[in-house]
Amino acid sequence: MKKLLPILAILIFLAGCSKKDDAVAPDAGTVVAGTYNVTRLEIDSPGTVNDSKLTLPVTNAGVTVSATLIATRKTEKTVSLLFTQKTTGKPDTPTDFGEVEVRANGSNYDMYDGTDKIGTVVGNTFTIDATDSGTRIIIVGTK
């Protein structure tokens, strides 16, 4: 019996220890990565009258236009962005936006191209709001 007491004491000690939650939160690149179905697309060029403001997908005369934005994790702090327009009866039109830095901002994530903030991810909603050569582009999508 004396030999069993130390073993019993060890078992009681181990049973009483609480397990720590060793789960590591996913990094920013992993959280932002995914395929987003574009729901809004706006292009505003200075000096133009016919700026585009579309709610996607849109169908006109049997032709549907939709788009996706794929964010692919490159590192824990970066993703590459690929925007693809899809039009019924035509080949897909991909546009590579390159890599952007992703920074946590509370429970949200901000995206930067160098020092310029170009977008945010809030929950499952991805928004790009960027200006290039005077043309403002807004892309909104959801996972």
One Martini backbone bead per residue (centre of mass of N, CA, C, O) as a GRO file, in nm:
protein
  143
    1MET     BB    1   0.057   0.064  -0.020
    2LYS     BB    2   0.303   0.259  -0.002
    3LYS     BB    3   0.360   0.237  -0.315
    4LEU     BB    4   0.077   0.368  -0.411
    5LEU     BB    5   0.071   0.660  -0.300
    6PRO     BB    6   0.257   0.811  -0.503
    7ILE     BB    7   0.090   0.739  -0.751
    8LEU     BB    8  -0.178   0.861  -0.653
    9ALA     BB    9  -0.070   1.150  -0.618
   10ILE     BB   10   0.003   1.194  -0.914
   11LEU     BB   11  -0.278   1.146  -1.036
   12ILE     BB   12  -0.421   1.372  -0.880
   13PHE     BB   13  -0.244   1.602  -0.985
   14LEU     BB   14  -0.300   1.559  -1.291
   15ALA     BB   15  -0.614   1.582  -1.272
   16GLY     BB   16  -0.602   1.887  -1.146
   17CYS     BB   17  -0.489   1.991  -1.396
   18SER     BB   18  -0.506   2.240  -1.611
   19LYS     BB   19  -0.559   2.315  -1.935
   20LYS     BB   20  -0.419   2.482  -2.173
   21ASP     BB   21  -0.462   2.713  -2.426
   22ASP     BB   22  -0.260   2.653  -2.724
   23ALA     BB   23  -0.396   2.823  -2.915
   24VAL     BB   24  -0.335   2.984  -3.219
   25ALA     BB   25  -0.376   3.251  -3.377
   26PRO     BB   26  -0.427   3.355  -3.671
   27ASP     BB   27  -0.293   3.510  -3.914
   28ALA     BB   28  -0.353   3.765  -4.126
   29GLY     BB   29  -0.316   3.609  -4.394
   30THR     BB   30  -0.516   3.380  -4.323
   31VAL     BB   31  -0.775   3.546  -4.266
   32VAL     BB   32  -0.787   3.697  -4.553
   33ALA     BB   33  -0.789   3.458  -4.701
   34GLY     BB   34  -0.969   3.416  -5.013
   35THR     BB   35  -1.295   3.414  -5.157
   36TYR     BB   36  -1.451   3.692  -5.319
   37ASN     BB   37  -1.760   3.820  -5.386
   38VAL     BB   38  -1.851   4.062  -5.588
   39THR     BB   39  -2.092   4.342  -5.515
   40ARG     BB   40  -1.897   4.597  -5.577
   41LEU     BB   41  -1.833   4.849  -5.843
   42GLU     BB   42  -1.605   5.132  -5.872
   43ILE     BB   43  -1.539   5.396  -6.121
   44ASP     BB   44  -1.341   5.708  -6.091
   45SER     BB   45  -1.283   5.943  -6.336
   46PRO     BB   46  -1.147   6.217  -6.422
   47GLY     BB   47  -1.353   6.385  -6.658
   48THR     BB   48  -1.597   6.189  -6.643
   49VAL     BB   49  -1.934   6.070  -6.697
   50ASN     BB   50  -1.909   5.732  -6.719
   51ASP     BB   51  -1.923   5.604  -6.448
   52SER     BB   52  -1.887   5.316  -6.249
   53LYS     BB   53  -2.184   5.152  -6.085
   54LEU     BB   54  -2.192   4.829  -5.946
   55THR     BB   55  -2.404   4.554  -5.897
   56LEU     BB   56  -2.313   4.231  -5.809
   57PRO     BB   57  -2.457   4.073  -6.016
   58VAL     BB   58  -2.521   4.139  -6.373
   59THR     BB   59  -2.806   4.154  -6.600
   60ASN     BB   60  -2.802   4.181  -6.971
   61ALA     BB   61  -2.928   4.033  -7.229
   62GLY     BB   62  -2.807   3.747  -7.103
   63VAL     BB   63  -2.568   3.899  -6.957
   64THR     BB   64  -2.322   3.816  -6.715
   65VAL     BB   65  -2.172   3.998  -6.445
   66SER     BB   66  -1.880   3.910  -6.259
   67ALA     BB   67  -1.679   3.873  -5.948
   68THR     BB   68  -1.347   3.815  -5.811
   69LEU     BB   69  -1.149   3.792  -5.503
   70ILE     BB   70  -0.819   3.676  -5.449
   71ALA     BB   71  -0.666   3.583  -5.144
   72THR     BB   72  -0.320   3.506  -5.103
   73ARG     BB   73  -0.108   3.364  -4.903
   74LYS     BB   74   0.239   3.445  -4.837
   75THR     BB   75   0.232   3.557  -4.544
   76GLU     BB   76   0.154   3.664  -4.228
   77LYS     BB   77   0.149   3.983  -4.379
   78THR     BB   78   0.060   3.865  -4.673
   79VAL     BB   79  -0.113   3.927  -4.989
   80SER     BB   80  -0.255   3.832  -5.285
   81LEU     BB   81  -0.427   3.994  -5.566
   82LEU     BB   82  -0.716   3.864  -5.758
   83PHE     BB   83  -0.898   3.991  -6.022
   84THR     BB   84  -1.214   3.859  -6.165
   85GLN     BB   85  -1.382   3.879  -6.461
   86LYS     BB   86  -1.720   3.771  -6.553
   87THR     BB   87  -1.850   3.680  -6.881
   88THR     BB   88  -2.077   3.584  -7.076
   89GLY     BB   89  -1.899   3.432  -7.345
   90LYS     BB   90  -1.625   3.503  -7.200
   91PRO     BB   91  -1.330   3.545  -7.095
   92ASP     BB   92  -1.159   3.577  -6.838
   93THR     BB   93  -1.050   3.877  -6.638
   94PRO     BB   94  -0.746   3.923  -6.511
   95THR     BB   95  -0.614   4.104  -6.212
   96ASP     BB   96  -0.306   4.192  -6.078
   97PHE     BB   97  -0.238   4.352  -5.757
   98GLY     BB   98  -0.064   4.199  -5.580
   99GLU     BB   99   0.098   4.281  -5.294
  100VAL     BB  100  -0.010   4.305  -4.950
  101GLU     BB  101  -0.040   4.442  -4.645
  102VAL     BB  102  -0.134   4.302  -4.323
  103ARG     BB  103  -0.321   4.460  -4.051
  104ALA     BB  104  -0.409   4.469  -3.746
  105ASN     BB  105  -0.743   4.612  -3.621
  106GLY     BB  106  -0.823   4.448  -3.400
  107SER     BB  107  -1.075   4.259  -3.564
  108ASN     BB  108  -0.941   4.385  -3.801
  109TYR     BB  109  -0.816   4.461  -4.145
  110ASP     BB  110  -0.546   4.614  -4.303
  111MET     BB  111  -0.441   4.749  -4.622
  112TYR     BB  112  -0.113   4.779  -4.785
  113ASP     BB  113   0.065   5.005  -5.010
  114GLY     BB  114   0.292   5.053  -4.832
  115THR     BB  115   0.163   5.355  -4.692
  116ASP     BB  116  -0.106   5.281  -4.831
  117LYS     BB  117  -0.432   5.265  -4.770
  118ILE     BB  118  -0.663   5.024  -4.953
  119GLY     BB  119  -0.801   4.850  -4.708
  120THR     BB  120  -1.051   4.612  -4.574
  121VAL     BB  121  -1.136   4.371  -4.309
  122VAL     BB  122  -1.473   4.272  -4.211
  123GLY     BB  123  -1.489   3.982  -4.150
  124ASN     BB  124  -1.632   3.889  -4.474
  125THR     BB  125  -1.542   4.185  -4.567
  126PHE     BB  126  -1.414   4.335  -4.863
  127THR     BB  127  -1.220   4.647  -4.908
  128ILE     BB  128  -1.150   4.859  -5.180
  129ASP     BB  129  -0.984   5.197  -5.164
  130ALA     BB  130  -0.840   5.333  -5.454
  131THR     BB  131  -0.577   5.537  -5.602
  132ASP     BB  132  -0.487   5.561  -5.960
  133SER     BB  133  -0.406   5.809  -6.152
  134GLY     BB  134  -0.697   5.942  -6.038
  135THR     BB  135  -0.834   5.662  -6.003
  136ARG     BB  136  -1.114   5.533  -5.849
  137ILE     BB  137  -1.141   5.225  -5.655
  138ILE     BB  138  -1.420   5.007  -5.575
  139ILE     BB  139  -1.421   4.703  -5.375
  140VAL     BB  140  -1.676   4.462  -5.291
  141GLY     BB  141  -1.671   4.167  -5.071
  142THR     BB  142  -1.762   3.818  -5.006
  143LYS     BB  143  -1.723   3.493  -4.859
   0.00000   0.00000   0.00000
